[in-house]
Short mmCIF file of C-alpha atoms in Angstrom, two decimals:
data_model
loop_
_atom_site.label_atom_id
_atom_site.label_comp_id
_atom_site.label_asym_id
_atom_site.label_seq_id
_atom_site.Cartn_x
_atom_site.Cartn_y
_atom_site.Cartn_z
CA MET A 531 0.17 0.16 0.20
CA HIS A 532 1.24 3.96 -0.72
CA PHE A 533 0.19 6.57 0.82
CA TYR A 534 0.32 10.65 -0.14
CA ILE A 535 -1.41 13.14 2.57
CA HIS A 536 -1.75 16.35 1.36
CA ILE A 537 -0.37 19.95 2.71
CA PRO A 538 -2.59 22.83 1.28
CA PHE A 539 -0.87 25.79 2.55
CA CYS A 540 0.82 28.50 0.67
CA GLU A 541 3.13 31.36 0.97
CA SER A 542 1.91 32.64 -2.57
CA LYS A 543 0.20 30.52 -5.17
CA CYS A 544 1.91 30.09 -8.00
CA HIS A 545 1.06 31.29 -11.19
CA TYR A 546 0.56 28.22 -13.50
CA CYS A 547 -0.39 26.03 -10.28
CA ALA A 548 -3.95 24.38 -10.31
CA PHE A 549 -3.81 22.33 -7.02
CA THR A 550 -5.51 23.15 -3.67
CA SER A 551 -2.99 25.67 -1.80
CA LEU A 552 -4.60 28.06 0.86
CA LYS A 553 -2.87 31.43 2.72
CA LYS A 554 -1.75 29.59 6.29
CA GLU A 555 -3.93 32.08 8.29
CA ASN A 556 -4.01 30.74 11.38
CA TYR A 557 -6.19 26.79 10.33
CA GLU A 558 -2.75 24.92 10.99
CA LYS A 559 -3.75 22.95 14.25
CA SER A 560 -7.58 22.63 13.27
CA TYR A 561 -6.43 20.80 9.77
CA PHE A 562 -3.40 18.78 11.57
CA LYS A 563 -6.06 17.63 14.43
CA ALA A 564 -8.73 17.07 11.27
CA LEU A 565 -6.05 15.59 9.16
CA SER A 566 -4.98 12.99 11.87
CA ASP A 567 -8.72 11.77 12.49
CA ASP A 568 -8.63 11.30 8.24
CA ILE A 569 -5.45 8.62 8.32
CA ASN A 570 -6.46 7.04 11.90
CA PHE A 571 -10.11 6.52 10.22
CA HIS A 572 -8.82 5.07 7.04
CA LEU A 573 -5.65 3.38 8.28
CA LYS A 574 -8.88 0.86 9.84
CA LYS A 575 -11.34 1.43 7.03
CA PHE A 576 -8.68 -0.36 4.30
CA ASN A 577 -7.32 -2.74 7.30
CA ILE A 578 -4.23 -1.47 7.49
CA HIS A 579 -1.95 -3.34 8.89
CA HIS A 580 2.06 -3.13 10.46
CA ASN A 581 4.74 -2.51 8.05
CA GLN A 582 2.43 -2.49 5.11
CA ILE A 583 3.24 0.88 4.23
CA LYS A 584 6.07 1.54 1.20
CA THR A 585 5.95 4.83 0.57
CA LEU A 586 4.41 7.76 2.13
CA PHE A 587 4.37 11.77 0.10
CA ILE A 588 3.83 14.92 1.75
CA GLY A 589 2.83 16.68 -1.42
CA GLY A 590 1.40 20.57 -1.34
CA GLY A 591 0.91 23.55 -1.15
CA THR A 592 4.00 23.59 0.10
CA PRO A 593 4.59 21.31 3.15
CA SER A 594 7.69 23.41 4.52
CA CYS A 595 6.00 27.14 5.39
CA ILE A 596 4.90 24.37 7.90
CA ASP A 597 6.29 24.00 11.18
CA ALA A 598 7.81 20.49 11.49
CA LYS A 599 6.27 20.03 15.13
CA ASN A 600 2.73 19.80 13.19
CA TYR A 601 3.99 16.77 11.36
CA GLU A 602 5.21 14.98 14.58
CA TYR A 603 2.00 13.58 15.99
CA ILE A 604 1.40 12.53 12.27
CA PHE A 605 4.26 10.35 12.00
CA GLU A 606 3.43 8.93 15.58
CA ILE A 607 0.62 7.48 14.10
CA LEU A 608 2.26 6.35 10.63
CA HIS A 609 5.59 5.19 12.24
CA PRO A 610 3.93 1.54 13.37
CA TYR A 611 2.90 0.97 9.79
CA LEU A 612 5.49 2.07 7.48
CA THR A 613 7.74 -1.47 6.33
CA LYS A 614 12.00 -0.82 7.17
CA ASN A 615 12.68 0.44 4.30
CA ALA A 616 9.98 2.42 2.90
CA GLU A 617 10.39 5.76 1.08
CA ILE A 618 8.72 9.02 2.96
CA SER A 619 8.97 11.29 0.82
CA CYS A 620 8.02 15.76 1.20
CA GLU A 621 7.96 18.95 -1.04
CA ALA A 622 9.56 21.91 0.29
CA ASN A 623 9.84 25.22 -1.53
CA PRO A 624 13.70 27.03 -1.61
CA ASN A 625 13.09 29.53 0.24
CA SER A 626 11.33 27.98 3.25
CA ALA A 627 12.90 25.16 3.88
CA THR A 628 15.34 26.01 6.10
CA LEU A 629 18.33 23.87 7.91
CA ASN A 630 16.26 23.47 11.15
CA TRP A 631 13.09 22.90 9.34
CA LEU A 632 15.02 19.75 7.01
CA LYS A 633 17.19 18.58 10.01
CA ALA A 634 14.07 18.53 12.09
CA MET A 635 12.50 16.98 8.91
CA LYS A 636 14.66 13.79 8.85
CA ASN A 637 14.55 13.39 11.96
CA ILE A 638 10.68 12.95 12.14
CA GLY A 639 11.25 10.26 9.22
CA ILE A 640 11.69 11.71 6.02
CA ASN A 641 14.40 10.35 3.72
CA ARG A 642 13.58 11.96 0.25
CA ILE A 643 12.99 15.68 -0.21
CA SER A 644 11.99 16.90 -3.25
CA PHE A 645 12.60 21.30 -4.11
CA GLY A 646 10.15 23.04 -6.38
CA ALA A 647 12.90 25.32 -7.78
CA GLN A 648 11.22 25.42 -11.35
CA SER A 649 13.81 27.75 -13.47
CA PHE A 650 17.39 28.56 -11.92
CA HIS A 651 16.65 32.00 -14.05
CA SER A 652 15.33 35.07 -11.97
CA GLU A 653 12.97 36.45 -14.74
CA LYS A 654 11.64 33.06 -15.40
CA LEU A 655 10.85 32.39 -11.76
CA LYS A 656 9.31 35.28 -11.92
CA PHE A 657 7.41 34.69 -14.71
CA LEU A 658 6.59 31.56 -12.95
CA GLY A 659 5.08 33.41 -9.61
CA ARG A 660 7.96 31.84 -7.47
CA ILE A 661 9.27 33.34 -4.71
CA HIS A 662 12.68 32.49 -4.31
CA ASP A 663 16.04 32.77 -6.58
CA GLN A 664 18.74 30.96 -7.85
CA ASP A 665 21.16 31.66 -4.40
CA MET A 666 18.00 29.84 -2.50
CA ILE A 667 18.25 27.12 -4.76
CA PHE A 668 21.58 26.28 -3.66
CA LYS A 669 21.79 26.96 -0.41
CA ALA A 670 18.15 24.23 0.22
CA LEU A 671 20.59 21.42 -1.80
CA GLU A 672 23.56 22.46 0.13
CA ASN A 673 21.78 22.71 3.75
CA SER A 674 19.86 19.05 2.98
CA HIS A 675 23.24 17.07 2.92
CA LYS A 676 23.62 19.02 5.93
CA ALA A 677 20.51 17.54 7.13
CA GLY A 678 21.54 13.67 6.31
CA PHE A 679 19.40 13.90 3.21
CA ALA A 680 21.08 11.25 0.54
CA ASN A 681 17.68 11.17 -1.46
CA ILE A 682 16.98 14.40 -3.47
CA ASN A 683 14.92 15.64 -6.07
CA LEU A 684 14.44 18.67 -7.81
CA ASP A 685 11.35 19.74 -9.78
CA LEU A 686 11.87 22.80 -12.96
CA ILE A 687 9.31 23.49 -15.64
CA TYR A 688 10.06 23.98 -19.56
CA ASP A 689 8.39 24.47 -22.29
CA THR A 690 7.50 28.04 -21.09
CA LYS A 691 7.01 31.07 -23.42
CA MET A 692 10.08 31.88 -22.09
CA ASP A 693 12.12 29.09 -23.13
CA ASN A 694 14.31 28.73 -26.37
CA LYS A 695 17.63 26.81 -26.33
CA LYS A 696 19.77 29.60 -25.03
CA MET A 697 17.57 29.49 -22.10
CA LEU A 698 17.25 25.91 -21.69
CA GLU A 699 21.32 25.93 -22.11
CA PHE A 700 21.33 28.31 -18.92
CA GLU A 701 18.95 26.05 -17.04
CA LEU A 702 21.39 23.15 -17.73
CA LEU A 703 24.51 24.52 -17.22
CA ASN A 704 23.09 25.07 -13.14
CA LEU A 705 21.15 21.72 -13.18
CA GLU A 706 25.24 20.60 -14.04
CA LYS A 707 26.69 22.42 -11.32
CA ILE A 708 24.10 21.33 -8.75
CA LYS A 709 23.91 17.66 -10.47
CA PRO A 710 26.58 16.19 -7.59
CA LEU A 711 23.56 17.68 -4.61
CA ILE A 712 20.39 15.55 -6.48
CA THR A 713 19.90 11.70 -7.14
CA HIS A 714 16.43 12.18 -9.12
CA LEU A 715 15.01 15.39 -11.33
CA SER A 716 11.45 15.92 -12.63
CA ALA A 717 10.99 17.99 -15.55
CA TYR A 718 7.67 19.32 -16.42
CA ASN A 719 6.25 20.78 -19.79
CA LEU A 720 4.41 23.61 -18.75
CA THR A 721 0.38 22.76 -18.94
CA ILE A 722 -1.73 25.46 -19.07
CA GLU A 723 -4.74 25.06 -16.55
CA PRO A 724 -8.24 25.92 -15.78
CA ARG A 725 -8.68 28.88 -12.66
CA THR A 726 -5.09 29.33 -12.77
CA ALA A 727 -3.11 32.55 -13.67
CA PHE A 728 -2.68 31.52 -16.33
CA ALA A 729 -5.78 29.99 -17.19
CA LYS A 730 -7.00 30.84 -21.43
CA LYS A 731 -2.95 32.29 -21.90
CA GLU A 732 -2.21 29.30 -24.18
CA ASN A 733 0.58 32.34 -25.93
CA PHE A 734 2.31 31.33 -22.32
CA LYS A 735 2.85 27.74 -23.58
CA LYS A 736 6.03 27.55 -26.04
CA ASN A 737 4.39 23.74 -27.45
CA ALA A 738 7.97 23.43 -29.28
CA PRO A 739 8.64 19.93 -29.85
CA ASN A 740 12.42 20.50 -31.15
CA LEU A 741 12.97 22.23 -27.62
CA MET A 742 11.37 19.75 -25.65
CA LYS A 743 13.66 16.71 -27.83
CA PHE A 744 16.69 18.80 -27.22
CA PHE A 745 16.40 19.65 -22.63
CA ILE A 746 15.23 15.44 -22.53
CA GLN A 747 18.32 14.82 -24.60
CA GLU A 748 20.90 16.81 -22.73
CA ILE A 749 19.71 15.81 -19.61
CA THR A 750 20.16 12.30 -20.18
CA LYS A 751 23.87 13.79 -21.29
CA LEU A 752 24.68 14.48 -17.28
CA ASP A 753 23.79 11.13 -16.54
CA PHE A 754 19.77 10.96 -15.65
CA PHE A 755 18.04 8.42 -17.37
CA GLN A 756 14.61 8.76 -18.17
CA TYR A 757 12.21 6.39 -17.29
CA GLU A 758 8.61 8.49 -16.82
CA ILE A 759 8.06 11.30 -19.60
CA SER A 760 8.72 14.13 -16.54
CA ASN A 761 11.04 12.00 -14.73
CA PHE A 762 15.08 11.32 -14.22
CA SER A 763 17.17 9.29 -12.01
CA LYS A 764 20.89 8.61 -11.79
CA ASN A 765 20.22 5.37 -10.60
CA LYS A 766 17.00 2.61 -9.96
CA ASN A 767 17.60 2.96 -6.36
CA SER A 768 16.83 6.91 -6.57
CA MET A 769 13.84 6.27 -8.67
CA CYS A 770 10.41 7.77 -7.53
CA LYS A 771 9.05 4.39 -5.30
CA HIS A 772 5.73 6.30 -4.66
CA ASN A 773 5.43 7.50 -8.00
CA LEU A 774 6.29 4.21 -9.73
CA GLY A 775 3.43 2.61 -7.59
CA TYR A 776 0.85 5.36 -9.60
CA TRP A 777 1.88 4.30 -13.03
CA LYS A 778 2.30 0.96 -11.73
CA GLY A 779 -1.84 0.90 -11.10
CA LYS A 780 -1.27 0.30 -7.42
CA ASP A 781 -3.51 1.51 -4.35
CA TYR A 782 -2.73 4.49 -2.46
CA ILE A 783 -4.55 6.05 0.64
CA GLY A 784 -4.78 9.37 0.14
CA CYS A 785 -5.78 11.76 3.00
CA GLY A 786 -6.06 15.67 3.23
CA LEU A 787 -7.90 18.08 1.79
CA SER A 788 -8.60 17.38 -2.06
CA ALA A 789 -6.80 14.33 -1.30
CA VAL A 790 -7.21 11.06 -4.12
CA GLY A 791 -7.26 7.92 -3.43
CA PHE A 792 -7.52 4.50 -4.91
CA HIS A 793 -8.63 1.35 -4.35
CA LYS A 794 -8.95 -1.52 -6.74
CA ASN A 795 -11.51 -0.79 -9.08
CA GLN A 796 -12.18 3.17 -7.21
CA ARG A 797 -11.35 6.60 -6.37
CA PHE A 798 -12.00 8.26 -3.57
CA TYR A 799 -11.90 12.05 -3.74
CA THR A 800 -11.78 14.37 0.02
CA ALA A 801 -13.44 17.52 0.35
CA LYS A 802 -12.16 20.15 -1.66
CA ASN A 803 -13.01 23.19 0.38
CA LEU A 804 -10.95 24.06 4.10
CA LYS A 805 -13.50 24.63 6.22
CA SER A 806 -15.70 21.20 4.88
CA TYR A 807 -12.59 19.01 5.38
CA ILE A 808 -12.10 20.18 8.97
CA GLN A 809 -15.62 19.32 10.03
CA ASN A 810 -16.06 16.18 7.99
CA PRO A 811 -12.20 14.48 7.59
CA THR A 812 -13.12 11.23 6.86
CA PHE A 813 -15.78 12.06 3.89
CA ARG A 814 -15.56 10.67 0.20
CA ASN A 815 -16.28 11.21 -2.92
CA ILE A 816 -16.42 7.84 -4.49
CA GLU A 817 -15.76 7.42 -8.37
CA LYS A 818 -16.37 3.69 -9.50
CA LEU A 819 -14.19 2.81 -12.67
CA SER A 820 -15.18 0.75 -15.38
CA LEU A 821 -12.83 -2.05 -17.29
CA LYS A 822 -13.06 0.84 -19.74
CA ASP A 823 -11.45 3.29 -17.80
CA LEU A 824 -9.16 0.89 -15.94
CA ASN A 825 -7.50 -0.30 -20.07
CA LEU A 826 -7.38 3.39 -20.80
CA GLU A 827 -5.53 4.31 -17.48
CA HIS A 828 -3.09 1.00 -17.95
CA LEU A 829 -2.26 2.33 -21.85
CA PHE A 830 -1.44 5.97 -20.61
CA LEU A 831 0.98 5.29 -17.47
CA GLY A 832 1.94 2.25 -18.83
CA LEU A 833 3.44 4.11 -22.22
CA ARG A 834 4.80 6.90 -20.64
CA SER A 835 7.29 5.18 -18.22
CA THR A 836 8.83 2.37 -18.36
CA VAL A 837 6.44 0.34 -16.53
CA GLY A 838 4.64 -0.12 -20.07
CA ILE A 839 1.56 -1.92 -20.87
CA GLN A 840 0.70 -5.74 -20.44
CA GLU A 841 -0.20 -7.60 -22.78
CA LYS A 842 -2.61 -9.87 -21.09
CA LYS A 843 -4.38 -6.75 -19.82
CA LEU A 844 -5.29 -6.14 -23.87
CA ASN A 845 -8.13 -7.07 -25.98
CA LEU A 846 -8.05 -9.08 -28.86
CA LYS A 847 -8.17 -5.25 -30.86
CA GLN A 848 -5.04 -4.14 -29.15
CA ARG A 849 -3.08 -6.59 -29.37
CA GLU A 850 -3.59 -6.68 -32.60
CA LYS A 851 -2.51 -2.93 -32.98
CA ALA A 852 0.53 -3.27 -30.52
CA HIS A 853 1.81 -5.95 -32.55
CA LEU A 854 1.38 -3.39 -35.36
CA LEU A 855 3.46 -0.88 -33.34
CA THR A 856 6.22 -3.29 -32.34
CA LYS A 857 6.45 -4.55 -35.89
CA GLU A 858 7.10 -0.61 -37.37
CA LYS A 859 9.58 -0.46 -33.88
CA LYS A 860 7.02 2.24 -32.03
CA LEU A 861 6.93 0.16 -29.14
CA GLU A 862 9.20 -3.11 -28.12
CA PHE A 863 8.15 -6.54 -26.67
CA LYS A 864 9.55 -8.35 -24.58
CA LYS A 865 7.90 -10.93 -21.80
CA GLY A 866 4.37 -10.22 -22.19
CA VAL A 867 5.27 -6.13 -21.95
CA TYR A 868 5.22 -3.32 -24.47
CA TYR A 869 7.61 -0.68 -24.24
CA ASN A 870 7.59 3.05 -25.03
CA PRO A 871 10.57 3.98 -26.15
CA ASN A 872 9.31 6.85 -27.09
CA PHE A 873 7.90 9.17 -24.20
CA LEU A 874 6.96 12.07 -26.42
CA ILE A 875 4.55 10.03 -28.11
CA SER A 876 3.24 7.91 -25.81
CA ASP A 877 -0.52 9.94 -25.93
CA GLU A 878 -0.49 9.06 -29.77
CA LEU A 879 0.10 5.37 -29.03
CA ALA A 880 -2.39 5.50 -26.31
CA LEU A 881 -4.93 6.90 -28.44
CA TYR A 882 -4.48 5.07 -31.63
CA LEU A 883 -4.64 1.77 -29.23
CA SER A 884 -7.63 2.67 -26.94
CA SER A 885 -9.78 3.83 -29.92
#
């Protein structure tokens, strides 16, 4: 079993962000009380036993803008249920992840930290609505090592209107500088989401496949291997096991405002309003997924990652199409699994197989 916890609080709202994020105000105490009730309830509901949770991911929002003490009781609840070598990740922002905060989170049990850097360029950071600078990124990474973290991820965003070859080369130059300090990289191409500052501003996205291809190729030249369309790792041990669980269609519990969970053929959604969540944290909207829905997710997730798609999960028509794509060298077939060697065309391949 995998476990996700959402921390909805932020110091400011980034222009591209569609996740639930709110100003802290005075809700931390009541939120973490509701969150602990939510966690306790769902551990019992899904009959989770000791040493069964393989990964725990604390996302946001900005978990690092919350005092580390708030997480202590959450970990007291969850600790007995975590496997001995559980991957325990937490997102953080360079400006709020102080050395003291990082040390405290490491002591609580976090063993993987993920920094939302998004860019090294000052103008691009302003364009994205970020409130840190390049120096803060370098400092946060150094402090992570001082705090004892060995597994560190950095997030970048590209394919914005500001991105050209010169800008991407600037990002790559700085990435090369901090390469010894990280074990994992997530490079996301910008998506324009509704209800964000970038909504309806389609020109803010570059839509340049050649630049995307260039950026990915240059990242791999820095000794990162791509195991998902947006994720790169230095070695197999530093791949994000939590995300791999999603891509493999594994069950996971989601707790916290706007969190999502998945079990067998059902998806569970928590309340999206903070006061509603605090009043009734165990409430869930339930979506039942059909076999067609599950098949489509298997195709999309498998083709955009090294997970691949299992032949036994395909119907006859899909197997025929997959066989044809293999003959055309657009897919590779090994031991009952089809793999996609070019993640940039993953959506097109999934749509073709599902049509």
